[in-house]
Amino acid sequence: MDQLKEHLQGICDYLQAHGLMLTTAESCTAGCIVALLSQIPGSGCVLESGYVVYSPEAKQRLLNVSADTIDRFGLTSEAVARCDARLKRHRIFSSALPGA
């Protein structure tokens, strides 16, 4: 667990050093990534938001993923994750994690 905390601290340090914020869009991980990061002291300076989005309708409404992309590639595809990651781009690093 110490190695995980060191890794997460490194992520927070990197984001802060580069003036970046993090937004996550998670599905099967159910918010675990942002929850773990939030336990790092000072992470509030680099965490912008976290979305847990399962249904196709929520992905369309909250993350602006097109129904065509979901139909063509599947709900947990890399293509959908790439759309999720484009949620915000201006000085915000987005991370989208599809399902298994």
Coordinates of N, CA and C in Angstrom, one line a residue:
M1 N 0.8 -1.2 0.0 CA 0.0 0.0 0.0 C 0.9 1.3 0.0
D2 N 2.0 1.2 0.6 CA 2.9 2.3 0.6 C 3.4 2.7 -0.8
Q3 N 3.6 1.7 -1.6 CA 4.0 1.9 -3.0 C 2.8 2.6 -3.8
L4 N 1.6 2.2 -3.5 CA 0.4 2.9 -4.1 C 0.3 4.3 -3.7
K5 N 0.5 4.6 -2.4 CA 0.5 6.0 -1.9 C 1.6 6.8 -2.5
E6 N 2.7 6.3 -2.7 CA 3.8 7.0 -3.3 C 3.5 7.3 -4.8
H7 N 2.9 6.4 -5.5 CA 2.5 6.6 -6.8 C 1.5 7.7 -6.9
L8 N 0.5 7.6 -6.1 CA -0.6 8.6 -6.1 C -0.1 10.0 -5.7
Q9 N 0.9 10.0 -4.8 CA 1.5 11.3 -4.4 C 2.2 11.9 -5.6
G10 N 2.9 11.0 -6.3 CA 3.6 11.4 -7.5 C 2.7 12.0 -8.6
I11 N 1.5 11.4 -8.7 CA 0.5 12.0 -9.7 C 0.1 13.4 -9.2
C12 N -0.2 13.5 -7.9 CA -0.7 14.8 -7.4 C 0.5 15.8 -7.6
D13 N 1.7 15.4 -7.2 CA 2.8 16.4 -7.4 C 3.0 16.8 -8.8
Y14 N 2.9 15.9 -9.8 CA 3.0 16.2 -11.2 C 2.0 17.2 -11.6
L15 N 0.7 16.9 -11.3 CA -0.4 17.8 -11.6 C -0.2 19.2 -11.1
Q16 N 0.2 19.3 -9.8 CA 0.4 20.6 -9.1 C 1.6 21.3 -9.8
A17 N 2.6 20.7 -10.0 CA 3.8 21.3 -10.6 C 3.5 21.9 -12.0
H18 N 2.6 21.3 -12.7 CA 2.3 21.7 -14.1 C 1.0 22.6 -14.1
G19 N 0.4 22.9 -13.0 CA -0.8 23.7 -12.9 C -2.0 23.1 -13.6
L20 N -2.1 21.7 -13.4 CA -3.2 21.0 -14.0 C -4.1 20.5 -12.9
M21 N -5.4 20.3 -13.3 CA -6.4 19.7 -12.5 C -6.8 18.4 -13.1
L22 N -7.4 17.5 -12.3 CA -7.8 16.2 -12.7 C -9.3 16.0 -12.7
T23 N -9.9 15.6 -13.7 CA -11.2 15.1 -13.8 C -11.2 13.7 -14.2
T24 N -11.9 12.8 -13.5 CA -12.0 11.4 -13.9 C -13.4 11.1 -14.3
A25 N -13.5 10.1 -15.3 CA -14.8 9.6 -15.7 C -14.6 8.1 -15.5
E26 N -15.2 7.5 -14.5 CA -15.1 6.1 -14.2 C -16.4 5.4 -14.4
S27 N -16.2 4.1 -14.7 CA -17.4 3.2 -14.9 C -17.3 2.1 -13.9
C28 N -16.6 1.0 -14.3 CA -16.5 -0.2 -13.5 C -15.7 0.0 -12.3
T29 N -14.8 1.0 -12.3 CA -14.0 1.3 -11.1 C -14.8 2.1 -10.0
A30 N -16.0 2.5 -10.4 CA -17.0 3.1 -9.5 C -16.5 4.3 -8.6
G31 N -15.6 5.0 -9.1 CA -15.1 6.2 -8.4 C -13.9 5.9 -7.5
C32 N -13.4 4.6 -7.6 CA -12.2 4.2 -6.7 C -11.0 5.1 -7.0
I33 N -10.7 5.4 -8.2 CA -9.5 6.2 -8.6 C -9.5 7.5 -7.9
V34 N -10.6 8.3 -8.1 CA -10.7 9.6 -7.5 C -10.7 9.5 -5.9
A35 N -11.4 8.4 -5.4 CA -11.4 8.2 -4.0 C -10.0 8.0 -3.4
L36 N -9.2 7.2 -4.1 CA -7.9 7.0 -3.6 C -7.0 8.2 -3.7
L37 N -7.1 9.0 -4.8 CA -6.4 10.2 -4.9 C -6.8 11.2 -3.9
S38 N -8.1 11.2 -3.5 CA -8.5 12.2 -2.5 C -8.0 12.0 -1.1
Q39 N -7.4 10.8 -0.9 CA -6.8 10.5 0.4 C -5.4 11.1 0.5
I40 N -4.8 11.6 -0.6 CA -3.5 12.1 -0.5 C -3.5 13.6 0.0
P41 N -2.7 13.9 1.0 CA -2.7 15.3 1.5 C -2.4 16.3 0.4
G42 N -3.2 17.3 0.3 CA -3.1 18.4 -0.7 C -3.7 18.1 -2.1
S43 N -4.4 16.9 -2.2 CA -5.0 16.5 -3.5 C -6.1 17.4 -3.8
G44 N -6.7 18.1 -2.9 CA -7.8 19.0 -3.2 C -7.4 20.1 -4.1
C45 N -6.1 20.4 -4.2 CA -5.6 21.5 -5.1 C -5.6 21.0 -6.5
V46 N -5.6 19.7 -6.8 CA -5.5 19.2 -8.1 C -6.7 18.3 -8.6
L47 N -7.6 18.0 -7.7 CA -8.8 17.3 -8.1 C -9.9 18.2 -8.4
E48 N -10.4 18.2 -9.7 CA -11.5 19.1 -10.1 C -12.8 18.4 -9.9
S49 N -12.9 17.2 -10.4 CA -14.2 16.5 -10.3 C -14.0 15.0 -10.6
G50 N -15.0 14.2 -10.3 CA -15.0 12.8 -10.6 C -16.4 12.4 -11.0
Y51 N -16.6 11.7 -12.1 CA -17.8 11.2 -12.6 C -17.8 9.7 -12.5
V52 N -18.9 9.1 -12.0 CA -19.1 7.6 -12.1 C -20.3 7.5 -13.0
V53 N -20.1 6.9 -14.2 CA -21.2 6.9 -15.2 C -21.3 5.5 -15.8
Y54 N -22.4 4.9 -15.6 CA -22.6 3.5 -16.1 C -23.5 3.4 -17.4
S55 N -24.6 4.0 -17.3 CA -25.6 3.8 -18.4 C -25.2 4.6 -19.7
P56 N -25.7 4.1 -20.8 CA -25.5 4.8 -22.1 C -26.1 6.2 -22.0
E57 N -27.2 6.3 -21.4 CA -27.9 7.6 -21.3 C -27.1 8.6 -20.5
A58 N -26.5 8.2 -19.4 CA -25.7 9.0 -18.6 C -24.4 9.4 -19.3
K59 N -23.8 8.5 -20.0 CA -22.6 8.8 -20.8 C -22.9 9.9 -21.9
Q60 N -24.1 9.8 -22.5 CA -24.5 10.7 -23.5 C -24.8 12.1 -22.8
R61 N -25.5 12.1 -21.7 CA -25.9 13.3 -21.1 C -24.8 14.0 -20.4
L62 N -24.0 13.3 -19.6 CA -23.0 13.9 -18.7 C -21.6 14.0 -19.4
L63 N -21.3 13.1 -20.3 CA -20.0 13.1 -20.9 C -20.0 13.4 -22.4
N64 N -21.2 13.6 -22.9 CA -21.3 14.0 -24.4 C -20.8 12.9 -25.3
V65 N -20.9 11.7 -24.9 CA -20.5 10.5 -25.8 C -21.7 10.3 -26.7
S66 N -21.5 10.2 -28.0 CA -22.6 10.0 -28.9 C -23.2 8.6 -28.9
A67 N -24.5 8.5 -29.1 CA -25.1 7.2 -29.1 C -24.5 6.3 -30.2
D68 N -24.1 6.9 -31.3 CA -23.5 6.2 -32.4 C -22.2 5.6 -32.0
T69 N -21.4 6.3 -31.2 CA -20.1 5.7 -30.7 C -20.4 4.6 -29.8
I70 N -21.3 4.7 -28.9 CA -21.7 3.6 -28.0 C -22.2 2.4 -28.8
D71 N -23.1 2.6 -29.8 CA -23.6 1.5 -30.6 C -22.6 0.8 -31.4
R72 N -21.7 1.6 -32.0 CA -20.7 1.1 -32.9 C -19.6 0.3 -32.2
F73 N -19.1 0.9 -31.0 CA -17.9 0.3 -30.4 C -18.2 -0.4 -29.1
G74 N -19.3 -0.2 -28.5 CA -19.7 -0.8 -27.2 C -19.4 0.2 -26.0
L75 N -20.2 0.0 -25.0 CA -20.2 0.9 -23.8 C -18.9 1.0 -23.1
T76 N -18.2 -0.1 -23.0 CA -16.9 -0.1 -22.3 C -15.7 -0.2 -23.2
S77 N -15.8 0.3 -24.4 CA -14.8 0.3 -25.4 C -13.8 1.4 -25.2
E78 N -12.6 1.3 -25.9 CA -11.6 2.3 -25.8 C -12.1 3.6 -26.5
A79 N -12.9 3.5 -27.5 CA -13.5 4.6 -28.2 C -14.3 5.5 -27.3
V80 N -15.2 4.8 -26.5 CA -16.0 5.5 -25.5 C -15.1 6.2 -24.5
A81 N -14.1 5.4 -24.0 CA -13.2 6.0 -23.0 C -12.5 7.3 -23.5
R82 N -12.1 7.2 -24.8 CA -11.5 8.4 -25.4 C -12.5 9.6 -25.4
C83 N -13.7 9.3 -25.7 CA -14.7 10.4 -25.7 C -14.9 10.9 -24.3
D84 N -14.9 10.0 -23.3 CA -15.0 10.4 -21.9 C -13.8 11.3 -21.5
A85 N -12.6 11.0 -22.0 CA -11.4 11.7 -21.6 C -11.4 13.1 -22.2
R86 N -12.2 13.3 -23.3 CA -12.3 14.7 -23.9 C -13.3 15.6 -23.2
L87 N -13.8 15.1 -22.1 CA -14.8 15.9 -21.3 C -14.3 17.3 -21.1
K88 N -13.1 17.4 -20.6 CA -12.5 18.7 -20.3 C -11.1 18.7 -20.8
R89 N -10.6 19.8 -21.3 CA -9.3 19.8 -21.8 C -8.5 21.0 -21.4
H90 N -9.1 22.1 -21.0 CA -8.4 23.3 -20.8 C -7.8 23.3 -19.4
R91 N -6.5 23.0 -19.3 CA -5.7 23.0 -18.1 C -6.2 21.9 -17.1
I92 N -7.0 20.9 -17.7 CA -7.5 19.8 -16.9 C -7.1 18.5 -17.5
F93 N -6.4 17.7 -16.8 CA -6.1 16.4 -17.3 C -7.2 15.4 -17.0
S94 N -7.8 14.8 -18.0 CA -8.9 13.9 -17.8 C -8.5 12.5 -17.9
S95 N -9.0 11.7 -17.1 CA -8.7 10.2 -17.1 C -10.0 9.5 -17.2
A96 N -10.2 8.6 -18.2 CA -11.4 7.8 -18.4 C -11.0 6.4 -18.3
L97 N -11.7 5.6 -17.5 CA -11.4 4.2 -17.4 C -12.6 3.4 -17.8
P98 N -12.5 2.6 -18.9 CA -13.6 1.8 -19.3 C -13.7 0.6 -18.4
G99 N -14.8 -0.2 -18.6 CA -15.0 -1.4 -17.9 C -14.1 -2.5 -18.4
A100 N -14.1 -3.6 -17.7 CA -13.2 -4.7 -18.1 C -13.8 -5.5 -19.2

